[in-house]
């Protein structure tokens, strides 16, 4: 690569977001995070899950630490929740969004990055394998709420959910739920788009740690790195050309509640519409399709064509 191209490449990737399931944020692992962030100045936000920090730590406990130049945002530790911490660079304006974090296992921050005129939502998650079905639904609800916020959203986390939609070779019930929720809310899973089949937990050959967004057009790359050591690899999402105008927002897609539909009334309405459509099509066909007299009847070709159109319209409506 030429020097000019290399310089352009660095300039195009000034902003990155990272995530790592550290499986206990000890002093040793936080030393590694600190060193990693020093050589990656583009990483303006870096989330950790399974920190396993206690509620009432001793004064010199690792949970008191924060990399130089960063502010620490933490999800309070609770029973059945392994802990989430996010290190956000001090150049970033940041605030919590508890209204979007419906579960102990999710943590949503609203961030304004340097040079940006639009906020981003950064959402981090860890699903404890023994968490309840009710709490899983709250996690899925958090995804839905962030999708309706009309902002660029990035979800990163270890969901302990497997699906071929994520590039995994297996399917789990939670994986199907999560894939359906991402799809219905307009999120693209970057693992399958950019690193399909690359395991994030090599010991089980599984894709558990995910990065998903409603703005894949802003993404330059997804890297899955072994630079930090635990039983999980880290994820780094690099953004290019991220400057957005203030008025540019994500418009949530219209969603239909199919299970609550009144199909009887729907059928009646479409039947009435079918009659009106057929009547209009007959009128158009009589004006535009050539027909000839044959014993006072329309041309067989005319009749066959009209019947074909009628059949196709009815089939599509029903």
Tab-separated table of C-alpha atoms in Angstrom:
chain	number	residue	atom	x	y	z
A	1	UNK	CA	0.000	0.000	0.000
A	2	UNK	CA	1.359	3.420	-0.900
A	3	UNK	CA	1.973	6.055	1.782
A	4	UNK	CA	-0.825	8.238	0.421
A	5	UNK	CA	-3.300	5.341	0.523
A	6	UNK	CA	-2.203	4.361	4.026
A	7	UNK	CA	-2.659	7.936	5.222
A	8	UNK	CA	-6.129	8.062	3.665
A	9	UNK	CA	-7.036	4.728	5.277
A	10	UNK	CA	-6.055	5.985	8.753
A	11	UNK	CA	-7.983	9.214	8.214
A	12	UNK	CA	-11.081	7.276	7.217
A	13	UNK	CA	-11.052	5.206	10.431
A	14	UNK	CA	-10.854	7.730	13.209
A	15	UNK	CA	-13.647	6.171	15.244
A	16	UNK	CA	-13.959	2.612	16.526
A	17	UNK	CA	-16.127	0.895	19.129
A	18	UNK	CA	-15.022	-2.253	20.942
A	19	UNK	CA	-16.360	-5.047	23.137
A	20	UNK	CA	-14.805	-7.917	25.058
A	21	UNK	CA	-16.126	-10.595	27.382
A	22	UNK	CA	-13.180	-10.433	29.758
A	23	UNK	CA	-14.496	-13.192	32.093
A	24	UNK	CA	-13.461	-11.276	35.221
A	25	UNK	CA	-11.920	-7.816	34.968
A	26	UNK	CA	-8.920	-8.476	37.197
A	27	UNK	CA	-5.970	-6.116	37.594
A	28	UNK	CA	-4.041	-8.225	35.087
A	29	UNK	CA	-6.787	-7.999	32.449
A	30	UNK	CA	-7.302	-4.292	33.030
A	31	UNK	CA	-3.562	-3.806	32.489
A	32	UNK	CA	-4.039	-5.516	29.115
A	33	UNK	CA	-7.025	-3.292	28.269
A	34	UNK	CA	-5.051	-0.187	29.199
A	35	UNK	CA	-2.152	-1.233	26.939
A	36	UNK	CA	-4.554	-2.100	24.128
A	37	UNK	CA	-6.282	1.282	24.260
A	38	UNK	CA	-2.931	3.071	24.212
A	39	UNK	CA	-2.103	1.587	20.799
A	40	UNK	CA	-5.665	2.056	19.499
A	41	UNK	CA	-6.431	5.783	19.886
A	42	UNK	CA	-9.350	5.308	17.473
A	43	UNK	CA	-11.192	3.285	20.141
A	44	UNK	CA	-13.429	5.910	21.723
A	45	UNK	CA	-15.665	3.413	23.534
A	46	UNK	CA	-14.776	-0.054	24.790
A	47	UNK	CA	-17.250	-2.285	26.631
A	48	UNK	CA	-16.499	-5.194	28.961
A	49	UNK	CA	-18.905	-7.827	30.192
A	50	UNK	CA	-18.603	-10.472	32.912
A	51	UNK	CA	-16.530	-8.040	34.959
A	52	UNK	CA	-17.584	-9.928	38.119
A	53	UNK	CA	-16.931	-6.893	40.283
A	54	UNK	CA	-18.508	-6.980	43.750
A	55	UNK	CA	-21.147	-4.560	44.947
A	56	UNK	CA	-18.987	-3.240	47.814
A	57	UNK	CA	-15.351	-3.529	46.710
A	58	UNK	CA	-12.237	-2.914	48.760
A	59	UNK	CA	-10.418	0.395	48.122
A	60	UNK	CA	-7.759	-1.163	45.860
A	61	UNK	CA	-10.124	-3.444	43.972
A	62	UNK	CA	-9.834	-3.561	40.166
A	63	UNK	CA	-13.289	-2.046	39.718
A	64	UNK	CA	-11.854	1.275	40.933
A	65	UNK	CA	-9.582	1.430	37.904
A	66	UNK	CA	-10.041	3.228	34.595
A	67	UNK	CA	-7.649	3.630	31.635
A	68	UNK	CA	-5.978	7.032	31.331
A	69	UNK	CA	-7.973	9.446	29.228
A	70	UNK	CA	-11.222	7.507	29.649
A	71	UNK	CA	-14.267	7.715	31.909
A	72	UNK	CA	-15.795	4.535	33.323
A	73	UNK	CA	-19.502	3.822	33.027
A	74	UNK	CA	-20.706	0.783	34.914
A	75	UNK	CA	-23.849	-1.264	35.275
A	76	UNK	CA	-24.355	-1.944	38.999
A	77	UNK	CA	-23.536	-5.516	39.933
A	78	UNK	CA	-26.465	-7.640	41.092
A	79	UNK	CA	-27.208	-11.277	41.768
A	80	UNK	CA	-27.424	-13.213	38.511
A	81	UNK	CA	-25.692	-10.457	36.590
A	82	UNK	CA	-21.978	-10.649	35.858
A	83	UNK	CA	-21.406	-6.920	35.394
A	84	UNK	CA	-20.882	-4.508	32.483
A	85	UNK	CA	-18.334	-1.701	32.270
A	86	UNK	CA	-17.770	0.726	29.405
A	87	UNK	CA	-14.689	2.903	29.050
A	88	UNK	CA	-15.576	6.031	27.062
A	89	UNK	CA	-12.926	8.492	25.919
A	90	UNK	CA	-13.142	11.850	27.676
A	91	UNK	CA	-13.555	13.613	24.319
A	92	UNK	CA	-16.984	11.960	24.004
A	93	UNK	CA	-20.100	13.540	25.508
A	94	UNK	CA	-21.960	10.664	27.120
A	95	UNK	CA	-25.003	9.932	29.259
A	96	UNK	CA	-26.876	6.837	30.397
A	97	UNK	CA	-30.222	5.835	28.904
A	98	UNK	CA	-31.913	3.802	31.652
A	99	UNK	CA	-35.224	4.189	29.815
A	100	UNK	CA	-33.812	1.950	27.073
A	101	UNK	CA	-32.128	-0.569	29.391
A	102	UNK	CA	-35.013	-2.772	30.460
A	103	UNK	CA	-32.842	-5.578	31.816
A	104	UNK	CA	-29.976	-5.961	34.261
A	105	UNK	CA	-28.129	-7.547	31.355
A	106	UNK	CA	-28.253	-4.517	29.038
A	107	UNK	CA	-26.591	-1.120	29.300
A	108	UNK	CA	-27.330	1.731	26.875
A	109	UNK	CA	-25.315	4.938	26.533
A	110	UNK	CA	-26.063	7.922	24.316
A	111	UNK	CA	-22.831	9.390	22.950
A	112	UNK	CA	-21.824	12.417	20.882
A	113	UNK	CA	-18.438	11.719	19.298
A	114	UNK	CA	-15.995	14.516	18.438
A	115	UNK	CA	-16.871	16.307	15.213
A	116	UNK	CA	-20.338	14.757	15.072
A	117	UNK	CA	-23.648	16.587	14.979
A	118	UNK	CA	-25.701	13.449	15.662
A	119	UNK	CA	-25.741	11.239	18.760
A	120	UNK	CA	-25.139	7.492	18.676
A	121	UNK	CA	-26.657	4.854	20.937
A	122	UNK	CA	-24.112	2.316	22.180
A	123	UNK	CA	-25.803	-0.699	23.738
A	124	UNK	CA	-23.887	-3.458	25.505
A	125	UNK	CA	-25.278	-6.763	26.710
A	126	UNK	CA	-24.456	-9.998	28.461
A	127	UNK	CA	-27.062	-12.732	28.797
A	128	UNK	CA	-26.390	-14.859	31.808
A	129	UNK	CA	-27.121	-18.458	30.667
A	130	UNK	CA	-29.278	-19.065	33.760
A	131	UNK	CA	-31.308	-15.867	33.392
A	132	UNK	CA	-35.081	-16.157	33.396
A	133	UNK	CA	-37.373	-16.177	30.380
A	134	UNK	CA	-38.907	-12.925	31.650
A	135	UNK	CA	-35.520	-11.233	31.735
A	136	UNK	CA	-34.751	-12.483	28.214
A	137	UNK	CA	-37.918	-10.795	27.018
A	138	UNK	CA	-36.761	-7.582	28.671
A	139	UNK	CA	-33.471	-7.814	26.771
A	140	UNK	CA	-35.385	-8.213	23.515
A	141	UNK	CA	-37.547	-5.258	24.515
A	142	UNK	CA	-34.422	-3.124	24.947
A	143	UNK	CA	-33.430	-3.901	21.357
A	144	UNK	CA	-36.865	-2.837	20.148
A	145	UNK	CA	-36.786	0.399	22.131
A	146	UNK	CA	-33.382	1.418	20.783
A	147	UNK	CA	-34.555	0.760	17.225
A	148	UNK	CA	-37.339	3.322	17.697
A	149	UNK	CA	-35.005	6.058	18.953
A	150	UNK	CA	-34.294	7.515	15.463
A	151	UNK	CA	-30.532	7.417	16.060
A	152	UNK	CA	-27.669	5.263	14.783
A	153	UNK	CA	-27.519	2.270	17.155
A	154	UNK	CA	-24.757	-0.249	17.803
A	155	UNK	CA	-25.438	-3.351	19.881
A	156	UNK	CA	-22.408	-5.294	21.099
A	157	UNK	CA	-22.472	-8.168	23.541
A	158	UNK	CA	-22.260	-11.813	24.453
A	159	UNK	CA	-25.836	-13.028	24.127
A	160	UNK	CA	-25.032	-16.732	24.628
A	161	UNK	CA	-27.296	-17.331	21.637
A	162	UNK	CA	-26.353	-19.219	18.486
A	163	UNK	CA	-27.819	-18.922	15.005
A	164	UNK	CA	-26.739	-19.452	11.390
A	165	UNK	CA	-27.928	-15.856	10.919
A	166	UNK	CA	-24.895	-14.839	12.971
A	167	UNK	CA	-22.488	-17.070	11.040
A	168	UNK	CA	-22.687	-19.894	13.582
A	169	UNK	CA	-23.043	-23.549	12.598
A	170	UNK	CA	-25.727	-24.228	15.217
A	171	UNK	CA	-29.130	-22.869	16.172
A	172	UNK	CA	-30.407	-22.362	19.719
A	173	UNK	CA	-33.872	-21.158	20.817
A	174	UNK	CA	-32.379	-17.908	22.114
A	175	UNK	CA	-30.494	-17.515	18.852
A	176	UNK	CA	-33.709	-17.787	16.852
A	177	UNK	CA	-35.425	-15.234	19.110
A	178	UNK	CA	-32.517	-12.828	18.796
A	179	UNK	CA	-32.176	-13.221	15.021
A	180	UNK	CA	-35.914	-12.570	14.608
A	181	UNK	CA	-35.753	-9.496	16.847
A	182	UNK	CA	-32.741	-8.013	15.056
A	183	UNK	CA	-34.423	-8.602	11.708
A	184	UNK	CA	-37.793	-7.141	12.734
A	185	UNK	CA	-36.089	-4.047	14.153
A	186	UNK	CA	-33.939	-3.420	11.089
A	187	UNK	CA	-30.570	-4.418	12.583
A	188	UNK	CA	-27.798	-6.041	10.542
A	189	UNK	CA	-25.484	-8.483	12.332
A	190	UNK	CA	-21.977	-7.485	11.305
A	191	UNK	CA	-20.476	-10.876	12.181
A	192	UNK	CA	-22.280	-12.587	9.313
A	193	UNK	CA	-21.769	-9.659	6.937
A	194	UNK	CA	-18.045	-9.087	7.493
A	195	UNK	CA	-16.618	-12.081	9.408
A	196	UNK	CA	-18.980	-14.901	8.566
A	197	UNK	CA	-18.170	-18.126	10.397
A	198	UNK	CA	-15.372	-16.658	12.563
A	199	UNK	CA	-15.818	-17.999	16.085
A	200	UNK	CA	-15.735	-15.491	18.926
A	201	UNK	CA	-15.382	-18.260	21.516
A	202	UNK	CA	-12.883	-20.598	19.873
A	203	UNK	CA	-13.048	-23.303	22.544
A	204	UNK	CA	-16.646	-24.080	21.492
A	205	UNK	CA	-16.320	-22.928	17.853
A	206	UNK	CA	-19.293	-20.663	18.498
A	207	UNK	CA	-20.309	-17.144	17.500
A	208	UNK	CA	-21.596	-15.759	20.802
A	209	UNK	CA	-20.207	-12.219	20.792
A	210	UNK	CA	-22.117	-10.080	18.314
A	211	UNK	CA	-22.044	-6.617	16.795
A	212	UNK	CA	-25.279	-5.385	15.218
A	213	UNK	CA	-26.377	-2.007	13.897
A	214	UNK	CA	-29.212	-0.236	12.128
A	215	UNK	CA	-26.632	1.727	10.119
A	216	UNK	CA	-24.345	-0.797	8.384
A	217	UNK	CA	-23.570	1.893	5.800
A	218	UNK	CA	-21.431	3.629	8.440
A	219	UNK	CA	-19.257	0.564	9.066
A	220	UNK	CA	-15.838	0.204	7.465
A	221	UNK	CA	-14.793	-3.053	9.124
A	222	UNK	CA	-15.330	-5.554	11.917
A	223	UNK	CA	-12.251	-7.174	13.409
A	224	UNK	CA	-12.317	-10.197	15.731
A	225	UNK	CA	-9.089	-10.041	17.693
A	226	UNK	CA	-6.995	-12.277	19.929
A	227	UNK	CA	-5.088	-9.275	21.284
A	228	UNK	CA	-6.890	-9.597	24.635
A	229	UNK	CA	-6.869	-12.970	26.375
A	230	UNK	CA	-9.878	-14.767	27.837
A	231	UNK	CA	-12.074	-17.556	26.512
A	232	UNK	CA	-13.641	-14.935	24.204
A	233	UNK	CA	-12.165	-12.822	21.424
A	234	UNK	CA	-12.747	-9.080	21.323
A	235	UNK	CA	-14.787	-7.256	18.669
A	236	UNK	CA	-13.770	-3.945	17.110
A	237	UNK	CA	-16.198	-2.052	14.850
A	238	UNK	CA	-14.418	0.602	12.773
A	239	UNK	CA	-16.494	3.379	11.275
A	240	UNK	CA	-15.673	5.399	8.174
A	241	UNK	CA	-17.240	8.642	6.953
A	242	UNK	CA	-19.256	8.863	10.149
A	243	UNK	CA	-20.099	12.563	10.065
A	244	UNK	CA	-23.877	12.821	9.814
A	245	UNK	CA	-26.018	15.922	9.326
A	246	UNK	CA	-28.256	16.781	12.304
A	247	UNK	CA	-31.445	16.056	10.394
A	248	UNK	CA	-30.425	12.566	9.332
A	249	UNK	CA	-32.199	10.019	11.468
A	250	UNK	CA	-33.153	6.402	11.191
A	251	UNK	CA	-36.866	5.976	10.492
A	252	UNK	CA	-38.268	2.936	12.307
A	253	UNK	CA	-39.986	0.402	10.097
A	254	UNK	CA	-43.735	-0.150	10.389
A	255	UNK	CA	-44.402	-3.405	12.221
A	256	UNK	CA	-47.630	-5.405	12.037
A	257	UNK	CA	-48.896	-7.511	14.943
A	258	UNK	CA	-49.864	-10.510	12.812
A	259	UNK	CA	-51.072	-12.599	15.764
A	260	UNK	CA	-53.696	-9.941	16.629
A	261	UNK	CA	-54.958	-9.448	13.083
A	262	UNK	CA	-58.688	-9.733	12.312
A	263	UNK	CA	-58.311	-12.010	9.318
A	264	UNK	CA	-62.084	-12.268	8.766
A	265	UNK	CA	-62.401	-8.515	8.235
A	266	UNK	CA	-59.183	-8.520	6.211
A	267	UNK	CA	-60.631	-11.146	3.835
A	268	UNK	CA	-63.892	-9.211	3.431
A	269	UNK	CA	-62.027	-6.015	2.618
A	270	UNK	CA	-59.738	-7.685	0.087
A	271	UNK	CA	-62.719	-9.414	-1.557
A	272	UNK	CA	-64.402	-6.034	-2.051
A	273	UNK	CA	-61.167	-4.626	-3.395
A	274	UNK	CA	-60.828	-7.563	-5.773
A	275	UNK	CA	-64.232	-6.828	-7.326
A	276	UNK	CA	-63.342	-3.166	-7.858
A	277	UNK	CA	-59.938	-4.081	-9.296
A	278	UNK	CA	-61.420	-6.621	-11.707
A	279	UNK	CA	-64.039	-4.156	-12.870
A	280	UNK	CA	-61.371	-1.547	-13.528
A	281	UNK	CA	-59.140	-4.079	-15.294
A	282	UNK	CA	-62.006	-5.160	-17.563
A	283	UNK	CA	-62.610	-1.558	-18.534
A	284	UNK	CA	-58.912	-1.028	-19.269
A	285	UNK	CA	-58.692	-4.297	-21.204
A	286	UNK	CA	-61.682	-3.394	-23.389
A	287	UNK	CA	-60.039	-0.088	-24.250
A	288	UNK	CA	-56.511	-1.314	-24.833
A	289	UNK	CA	-56.604	-4.984	-25.908
A	290	UNK	CA	-57.412	-5.735	-29.556
A	291	UNK	CA	-60.556	-7.760	-30.048
A	292	UNK	CA	-62.395	-9.000	-33.119
A	293	UNK	CA	-65.968	-10.068	-33.848
A	294	UNK	CA	-66.543	-13.790	-34.062
A	295	UNK	CA	-70.226	-14.668	-34.034
A	296	UNK	CA	-70.917	-11.591	-31.888
A	297	UNK	CA	-68.314	-12.598	-29.296
A	298	UNK	CA	-64.931	-11.162	-28.386
A	299	UNK	CA	-61.780	-12.696	-29.805
A	300	UNK	CA	-60.727	-15.890	-27.974
A	301	UNK	CA	-57.293	-14.297	-27.521
A	302	UNK	CA	-58.960	-11.274	-25.917
A	303	UNK	CA	-60.974	-13.465	-23.551
A	304	UNK	CA	-58.009	-15.665	-22.603
A	305	UNK	CA	-55.814	-12.631	-21.902
A	306	UNK	CA	-58.460	-10.976	-19.774
A	307	UNK	CA	-59.097	-14.173	-17.811
A	308	UNK	CA	-55.390	-14.588	-17.227
A	309	UNK	CA	-55.140	-11.055	-15.847
A	310	UNK	CA	-58.180	-11.633	-13.620
A	311	UNK	CA	-56.742	-14.913	-12.273
A	312	UNK	CA	-53.385	-13.348	-11.515
A	313	UNK	CA	-54.928	-10.360	-9.702
A	314	UNK	CA	-57.154	-12.561	-7.560
A	315	UNK	CA	-54.233	-14.833	-6.709
A	316	UNK	CA	-52.061	-11.902	-5.637
A	317	UNK	CA	-54.780	-10.285	-3.533
A	318	UNK	CA	-55.627	-13.514	-1.704
